[in-house]
Structures are given as structure tokens and as C-alpha cells.
CSV table of C-alpha atoms in Angstrom, one decimal:
chain,number,residue,atom,x,y,z
L,114,MET,CA,-1.0,-11.7,-1.8
L,115,GLY,CA,-0.8,-14.8,0.5
L,116,LEU,CA,1.8,-17.6,0.3
L,117,GLY,CA,-0.6,-19.9,-1.4
L,118,ASP,CA,-1.5,-17.3,-4.1
L,119,TRP,CA,2.2,-16.6,-4.6
L,120,VAL,CA,3.0,-20.3,-5.1
L,121,GLY,CA,0.1,-20.7,-7.5
L,122,GLU,CA,1.2,-17.6,-9.5
L,123,GLN,CA,4.7,-19.0,-9.8
L,124,ALA,CA,3.7,-22.4,-10.8
L,125,LYS,CA,1.6,-20.8,-13.5
L,126,ASN,CA,4.6,-18.7,-14.5
L,127,VAL,CA,6.8,-21.7,-14.9
L,128,ARG,CA,4.3,-23.6,-16.9
L,129,GLN,CA,3.8,-20.7,-19.3
L,130,ASN,CA,7.3,-19.4,-19.5
L,131,GLY,CA,9.6,-22.3,-18.6
L,132,LEU,CA,13.2,-21.3,-17.6
L,133,ASP,CA,12.3,-17.6,-17.6
L,134,GLY,CA,9.7,-18.4,-15.1
L,135,VAL,CA,12.3,-20.3,-12.9
L,136,ARG,CA,14.5,-17.3,-13.2
L,137,ASP,CA,11.7,-15.0,-12.0
L,138,ILE,CA,11.1,-17.1,-9.0
L,139,ALA,CA,14.8,-17.1,-8.1
L,140,TYR,CA,14.9,-13.3,-8.5
L,141,ASP,CA,11.7,-12.9,-6.4
L,142,LEU,CA,13.2,-15.0,-3.6
L,143,TYR,CA,16.5,-13.1,-3.6
L,144,ALA,CA,14.8,-9.7,-3.5
L,145,GLY,CA,12.5,-10.8,-0.9
L,146,LEU,CA,15.3,-11.8,1.5
L,147,TRP,CA,16.0,-8.1,2.0
L,148,TRP,CA,12.9,-8.0,4.2
L,149,LEU,CA,15.3,-9.3,6.8
L,150,ALA,CA,17.0,-5.9,6.9
L,151,TYR,CA,13.7,-4.0,7.6
L,152,PRO,CA,14.3,-3.6,11.4
L,153,ILE,CA,17.8,-2.1,10.8
L,154,PRO,CA,17.5,1.6,11.8
L,155,ARG,CA,19.1,3.6,8.9
L,156,GLY,CA,18.7,7.1,7.7
L,157,THR,CA,17.4,10.4,9.2
L,158,ASN,CA,13.7,11.1,9.4
L,159,VAL,CA,12.7,14.1,7.3
L,160,TYR,CA,11.2,15.8,10.4
L,161,ASP,CA,14.7,15.8,11.9
L,162,ARG,CA,16.2,17.3,8.8
L,163,GLY,CA,16.0,21.1,8.6
L,164,ASP,CA,13.1,23.5,9.3
L,165,TRP,CA,11.2,23.1,6.0
L,166,ASP,CA,7.6,24.3,5.6
L,167,VAL,CA,6.9,22.2,2.5
L,168,LEU,CA,8.3,18.8,1.7
L,169,VAL,CA,8.1,17.5,-1.8
L,170,ILE,CA,8.5,13.8,-2.4
L,171,LEU,CA,9.6,12.6,-5.8
L,172,ASP,CA,8.8,8.9,-5.7
L,173,ALA,CA,11.7,6.6,-6.7
L,174,CYS,CA,14.1,9.4,-7.6
L,175,ARG,CA,17.7,8.5,-7.8
L,176,VAL,CA,20.3,11.2,-6.8
L,177,ASP,CA,22.1,10.8,-10.1
L,178,LEU,CA,18.8,11.2,-12.0
L,179,LEU,CA,18.0,14.5,-10.4
L,180,ARG,CA,21.5,15.7,-10.8
L,181,SER,CA,21.4,14.9,-14.6
L,182,VAL,CA,18.6,17.4,-15.2
L,183,ALA,CA,19.5,20.0,-12.5
L,184,ASP,CA,20.8,22.6,-14.8
L,185,GLU,CA,17.5,22.6,-16.8
L,186,TYR,CA,15.5,24.0,-13.7
L,187,GLY,CA,16.4,27.4,-12.1
L,188,PHE,CA,15.1,26.4,-8.7
L,189,ILE,CA,17.9,23.8,-8.7
L,190,GLY,CA,20.6,25.6,-10.5
L,191,SER,CA,23.2,22.9,-10.8
L,192,SER,CA,24.0,19.3,-9.8
L,193,GLU,CA,26.2,20.7,-7.0
L,194,ASN,CA,23.0,21.9,-5.3
L,195,VAL,CA,21.6,18.4,-5.1
L,196,GLU,CA,22.7,17.0,-1.7
L,197,ARG,CA,22.8,13.2,-1.0
L,198,VAL,CA,21.0,12.1,2.2
L,199,GLU,CA,20.0,8.7,3.5
L,200,SER,CA,16.3,7.8,3.6
L,201,VAL,CA,14.6,5.8,6.3
L,202,GLY,CA,13.2,3.3,3.7
L,203,SER,CA,13.7,1.6,0.5
L,204,MET,CA,10.0,1.3,-0.5
L,205,SER,CA,7.1,3.7,-0.1
L,206,LYS,CA,5.3,1.8,2.5
L,207,GLU,CA,8.6,1.4,4.5
L,208,TRP,CA,9.3,5.1,4.2
L,209,MET,CA,5.7,5.9,5.4
L,210,ALA,CA,5.8,3.6,8.4
L,211,LYS,CA,9.2,4.9,9.5
L,212,THR,CA,8.5,8.6,8.8
L,213,PHE,CA,5.1,9.0,10.4
L,214,ASP,CA,6.1,7.2,13.6
L,215,ALA,CA,5.3,7.5,17.3
L,216,ASP,CA,8.5,9.4,17.9
L,217,HIS,CA,7.3,12.2,15.6
L,218,ALA,CA,3.6,12.1,16.6
L,219,ASP,CA,3.4,15.8,17.5
L,220,GLU,CA,4.9,16.9,14.2
L,221,VAL,CA,2.6,14.5,12.2
L,222,ALA,CA,-0.4,16.0,14.0
L,223,GLU,CA,0.4,19.4,12.5
L,224,THR,CA,1.0,17.9,9.0
L,225,VAL,CA,-1.1,18.0,5.9
L,226,TYR,CA,-0.1,15.0,3.7
L,227,VAL,CA,-1.1,15.2,0.1
L,228,THR,CA,-0.4,12.0,-1.6
L,229,ALA,CA,-0.7,10.2,-4.9
L,230,ASN,CA,0.8,7.0,-3.4
L,231,ALA,CA,-1.9,4.5,-2.5
L,232,PHE,CA,0.1,2.9,0.2
L,233,SER,CA,-1.4,5.5,2.5
L,234,GLU,CA,-4.6,3.4,2.6
L,235,ARG,CA,-2.7,0.4,4.1
L,236,ILE,CA,-0.1,2.1,6.2
L,237,LEU,CA,-1.3,5.4,7.8
L,238,ASP,CA,-4.0,6.4,10.2
L,239,GLU,CA,-5.6,9.5,9.0
L,240,GLU,CA,-6.5,10.6,12.6
L,241,SER,CA,-2.8,11.1,13.2
L,242,PHE,CA,-2.5,14.0,10.7
L,243,LEU,CA,-4.0,17.4,10.5
L,244,GLU,CA,-5.3,16.1,7.2
L,245,ILE,CA,-4.5,13.4,4.6
L,246,ASP,CA,-5.6,14.2,1.0
L,247,GLU,CA,-5.4,10.9,-0.9
L,248,VAL,CA,-5.3,12.3,-4.4
L,249,TRP,CA,-5.1,8.8,-5.9
L,250,ARG,CA,-8.6,8.1,-4.8
L,251,TYR,CA,-10.2,10.6,-7.1
L,252,ALA,CA,-7.6,11.8,-9.7
L,253,TRP,CA,-6.4,8.5,-11.0
L,254,ASP,CA,-5.7,8.7,-14.8
L,255,GLU,CA,-7.1,5.6,-16.3
L,256,GLU,CA,-5.3,6.1,-19.6
L,257,GLU,CA,-1.9,6.5,-18.2
L,258,ASP,CA,-2.6,4.1,-15.2
L,259,THR,CA,-1.2,6.6,-12.6
L,260,VAL,CA,-1.7,9.9,-11.0
L,261,LEU,CA,-0.5,12.8,-13.1
L,262,PRO,CA,1.4,15.7,-11.4
L,263,ARG,CA,-1.2,18.4,-11.9
L,264,PRO,CA,-3.9,17.2,-9.6
L,265,VAL,CA,-1.3,16.7,-6.9
L,266,THR,CA,0.0,20.2,-7.4
L,267,ASP,CA,-3.5,21.6,-7.3
L,268,ARG,CA,-4.4,19.9,-4.1
L,269,ALA,CA,-1.2,20.9,-2.5
L,270,LEU,CA,-1.9,24.5,-3.3
L,271,HIS,CA,-5.4,24.3,-2.0
L,272,ALA,CA,-4.0,22.7,1.2
L,273,ALA,CA,-1.5,25.5,1.7
L,274,ARG,CA,-3.9,28.3,1.1
L,275,GLU,CA,-6.9,26.9,3.0
L,276,HIS,CA,-5.0,25.4,6.1
L,277,ASP,CA,-1.7,27.1,6.2
L,278,PRO,CA,-0.3,24.1,8.0
L,279,ASP,CA,3.0,24.0,9.9
L,280,ARG,CA,4.1,21.2,7.7
L,281,LEU,CA,2.9,20.2,4.2
L,282,ILE,CA,4.1,17.1,2.5
L,283,VAL,CA,3.4,16.7,-1.1
L,284,HIS,CA,4.0,13.2,-2.5
L,285,TYR,CA,4.0,12.8,-6.2
L,286,VAL,CA,4.1,9.4,-8.1
L,287,GLN,CA,6.6,10.5,-10.7
L,288,PRO,CA,9.4,9.7,-11.6
L,289,HIS,CA,8.3,6.3,-10.5
L,290,HIS,CA,7.0,4.2,-13.4
L,291,PRO,CA,4.7,3.8,-15.3
L,292,PHE,CA,6.6,6.0,-17.6
L,293,LEU,CA,4.5,8.6,-19.4
L,294,SER,CA,6.7,8.6,-22.5
L,295,ILE,CA,8.8,5.5,-23.5
L,296,ASP,CA,11.0,6.0,-26.5
L,297,GLY,CA,12.0,2.9,-28.4
L,298,PHE,CA,9.8,0.5,-26.2
L,299,ASP,CA,6.6,-1.3,-27.1
L,300,ALA,CA,4.5,-0.8,-24.0
L,301,ALA,CA,1.9,-3.2,-25.4
L,302,THR,CA,4.2,-6.1,-24.5
L,303,PHE,CA,3.5,-5.4,-21.0
L,304,GLY,CA,-0.2,-4.9,-21.1
L,305,PRO,CA,-3.1,-6.4,-19.0
L,306,ASP,CA,-2.0,-10.0,-19.5
L,307,SER,CA,1.4,-9.4,-18.0
L,308,SER,CA,2.5,-8.4,-14.5
L,309,ASP,CA,5.8,-7.1,-15.9
L,310,THR,CA,6.7,-3.5,-15.3
L,311,VAL,CA,9.2,-1.5,-17.4
L,312,VAL,CA,11.8,-2.2,-14.6
L,313,ASP,CA,11.1,-6.0,-15.1
L,314,ALA,CA,11.6,-5.4,-18.9
L,315,LEU,CA,15.0,-3.8,-18.1
L,316,ARG,CA,16.0,-6.7,-15.9
L,317,LYS,CA,15.0,-9.2,-18.6
L,318,GLY,CA,16.7,-7.4,-21.5
L,319,LYS,CA,13.4,-6.5,-23.2
L,320,ILE,CA,14.3,-2.8,-23.2
L,321,ASP,CA,17.8,-1.3,-23.5
L,322,ARG,CA,19.2,0.7,-20.7
L,323,ASP,CA,19.5,4.0,-22.8
L,324,SER,CA,15.7,3.9,-23.6
L,325,PHE,CA,14.9,3.1,-20.0
L,326,MET,CA,16.9,6.0,-18.7
L,327,SER,CA,15.5,8.4,-21.3
L,328,ALA,CA,11.9,7.5,-20.2
L,329,TYR,CA,12.9,7.7,-16.5
L,330,ARG,CA,14.4,11.1,-17.0
L,331,ASP,CA,11.3,12.3,-19.0
L,332,ASN,CA,9.1,11.1,-16.1
L,333,LEU,CA,11.2,13.2,-13.8
L,334,ARG,CA,10.9,16.3,-16.0
L,335,ALA,CA,7.1,15.8,-16.0
L,336,VAL,CA,6.9,16.3,-12.2
L,337,LEU,CA,9.6,19.0,-12.1
L,338,ASP,CA,7.7,21.1,-14.6
L,339,ASP,CA,4.7,21.1,-12.3
L,340,LEU,CA,7.0,21.6,-9.3
L,341,GLU,CA,8.0,24.9,-10.9
L,342,LEU,CA,4.3,25.9,-10.7
L,343,LEU,CA,4.1,24.8,-7.0
L,344,LEU,CA,7.1,26.8,-6.0
L,345,SER,CA,5.6,30.0,-7.5
L,346,ASN,CA,2.4,29.6,-5.7
L,347,VAL,CA,3.3,28.6,-2.2
L,348,ASP,CA,5.2,30.5,0.6
L,349,GLY,CA,8.0,29.2,2.7
L,350,LYS,CA,11.0,26.9,2.7
L,351,VAL,CA,10.6,24.0,0.4
L,352,ALA,CA,12.7,20.9,0.5
L,353,VAL,CA,12.7,18.5,-2.5
L,354,THR,CA,13.6,14.9,-1.8
L,355,ALA,CA,12.5,11.3,-2.5
L,356,ASP,CA,11.1,8.5,-0.4
L,357,HIS,CA,13.6,6.1,-1.9
L,358,GLY,CA,15.7,5.7,-5.0
L,359,ASP,CA,15.6,2.8,-7.6
L,360,ALA,CA,18.0,-0.1,-8.2
L,361,LEU,CA,18.9,-0.8,-11.8
L,362,GLY,CA,21.0,-3.9,-11.4
L,363,GLU,CA,23.1,-2.9,-8.3
L,364,TRP,CA,23.8,-6.1,-6.2
L,365,GLY,CA,21.7,-7.9,-8.8
L,366,VAL,CA,18.5,-6.0,-7.8
L,367,TYR,CA,16.1,-4.0,-10.0
L,368,ASP,CA,13.4,-1.8,-8.4
L,369,HIS,CA,13.3,-1.1,-4.6
L,370,PRO,CA,12.5,-4.0,-2.3
L,371,VAL,CA,11.8,-3.4,1.2
L,372,GLY,CA,14.9,-3.4,3.4
L,373,PHE,CA,17.3,-3.0,0.5
L,374,LEU,CA,20.4,-1.3,1.7
L,375,HIS,CA,22.3,-0.3,-1.5
L,376,PRO,CA,23.0,3.5,-1.8
L,377,ALA,CA,21.2,3.6,-5.2
L,378,VAL,CA,18.0,3.1,-3.2
L,379,ARG,CA,18.7,4.2,0.3
L,380,THR,CA,20.3,7.5,-0.6
L,381,VAL,CA,18.0,10.2,-2.0
L,382,PRO,CA,18.4,13.7,-3.2
L,383,TRP,CA,17.9,16.8,-1.0
L,384,VAL,CA,17.3,20.4,-2.4
L,385,GLU,CA,16.2,23.4,-0.4
L,386,VAL,CA,14.3,26.3,-2.2
L,387,GLU,CA,12.7,29.4,-0.9
L,388,ALA,CA,9.2,29.8,-2.4
L,389,THR,CA,6.9,32.7,-2.8
L,390,ASP,CA,3.2,32.6,-3.5
L,391,THR,CA,2.5,35.0,-6.5
L,392,GLY,CA,-1.2,33.9,-6.5
L,393,GLU,CA,-1.0,33.5,-10.3
L,394,HIS,CA,-2.4,30.0,-10.4
L,395,THR,CA,-5.9,29.1,-9.2
L,396,PRO,CA,-6.0,25.3,-8.5
L,397,GLU,CA,-8.6,23.3,-10.0
L,398,THR,CA,-11.1,21.7,-7.7
L,399,TRP,CA,-11.0,18.0,-8.1
L,400,LYS,CA,-14.2,16.2,-7.2
L,401,ALA,CA,-13.8,13.4,-4.7
L,402,SER,CA,-15.0,10.0,-5.9
L,403,PRO,CA,-16.9,7.4,-3.7
L,404,GLU,CA,-14.9,5.4,-1.2
L,405,THR,CA,-12.2,3.3,-3.0
L,406,GLY,CA,-12.5,-0.4,-2.3
L,407,ASP,CA,-9.7,-2.8,-1.4
L,408,GLU,CA,-9.7,-4.3,-5.0
L,409,GLU,CA,-9.2,-0.9,-6.5
L,410,VAL,CA,-6.4,0.0,-4.1
L,411,THR,CA,-4.7,-3.3,-5.1
L,412,ASP,CA,-5.1,-2.5,-8.7
L,413,ARG,CA,-3.5,0.9,-8.4
L,414,LEU,CA,-0.6,-0.6,-6.4
L,415,ARG,CA,-0.2,-3.2,-9.1
L,416,SER,CA,0.1,-0.3,-11.7
L,417,LEU,CA,3.1,0.9,-9.8
L,418,GLY,CA,4.5,-2.6,-9.7
L,419,TYR,CA,4.0,-3.2,-6.0
L,420,VAL,CA,1.6,-6.2,-6.4
L,421,GLY,CA,2.4,-9.1,-8.5
């Protein structure tokens, strides 16, 4: 969205919503100022952290969120097994740009990247990788307005068995919103006529924090349930982490603007697991769709709250 488009959208917002629209503008300007921190080098690149074979990215997963469900999953065991590390970015596109960089070109060239995050279209050069599998192009769930975990798991298993790459990175959408189950929240309030996400709803007091956290936690369970399947059908050392966390009011910010430095966003979980392929699961073959156009990419990023 260009500056002129943004000004037009904000003017419309003020006309329709009055003081609430003015508050939205003030918040957007404040959050946008964190772009100035983008050049600050922070965090450790995942290629420099351990000798993992498979790296699992849980999009927008806070450290405290993963620790809160750790004892429900045998491969984690307890909250004490969830380390806290610093990410190189505070938004997916920042994480991609700073992870798959020139300094790690050799490692990237031996990497298969299976991703449900549509920023791959705008940030990455597929020729830099052994392969990029953009699952969001052909396995988008129109009803849930996101990519569910299973197609990502299936494509990751296919990549592991077909290519046996030196490095396999599996990037799920969840626990990032949209939330698959929202208790006590009328999702229709934030339908096609509104650009608000559930995080905006929390900021504006339209959903209470307990309901939000319950749904956020359920989204995490949805992907961890599928991760159990992945771990029993792939060989090697697996590291589970996130591209960034999520701010829920820290320093007055909600969500995860580019450059944001608060630990709620810039520190992420890190769990290491040894996995063995039992061969018990045969992944479904997902049929690729025709080339996805720019408008469709924008729509899918909008569903994740990245485009206003």
C-alpha cells in the first residue's frame, strides 16, 4: 500500500469511526516508527545455531505460550526444555530477509524451504535454495482463511523423503492468527467489511484477554498435534522455534511490527528433538494450483493481518 492509499484509507476510517479512527492512526504511526530499528543487527541466525537437520518454524509463537503447553507434548516434556533465544527479526518478512542472506548463501543453497507464509513471494529468490515449496499457493483453506498444518506436514515429509536435503525448514502459519477456534468471541464482527484482526480486537477491548489467550493457545496446539506426526516420520535432529513472537500490549504495541525490539517479540522458543522416521504416515499429494497473482498474494497476507 502506497502513502496515498494509506492516507485515503485513514481518512475513510476517521469519517466512519470518528475518534476510534483517530486512535487507529496514532497507533499505526507509533508502531510504524519501529521500522527505524530495522538496520540494528540483533539475534543469531538459525544457520549459526546448532547442527539441526530439520528446523520447524511456529509463526508468531511466544516463549511463554509454548512453555504453557509444554507438558502436554512428550517431545517437549516440560517448560524447562523450552530455551529462550533471540530472533533476527520481529516480522516474517524481516526474519526471511535476515535469515536467508548472502552470508549464509552456501547453507541456503542446500536447503529445502517448505512454507505456508506468503511473504516468500515478495522476499525470497527461489534460485537461491535447493527448493522452495510454497504450500500457501495451492493448499489455502478458504473457509479458515489460512493454511492448515496438515498440508505443510505432508509436503515437509515429501521433501525429506524425496530430496533428503542437508537442511529442511518447515514454516507453519500457526499459532499466528487467524485463530481456528475462538471461544467467547464473535468472529463475524471482523468479517470482510473490516480490516481488524483478532489482535486489533484485543487492542480495542473487543475481546477479553482470557478468550484471546485461550484461542491463541488452541492455535498452537493445532500445529503441535501435527508436529508430533512430523517427528515420527522424519529422521534427524529437529529444532523447533519461531520467526518472531507477538506483542500483546508490551510497550503499547500489539502484534509484531518490523524492527520491534521488545523481548515478547524478539525472543523466541528453541527446543531440540531427535526424530525417527517410522514410515507409518504416507503424505497426501497436494495438487499445485496455477500461478498465484499479486492480488491473491496480497489477499492472503491480509488474512494474516499484514496488509491493512
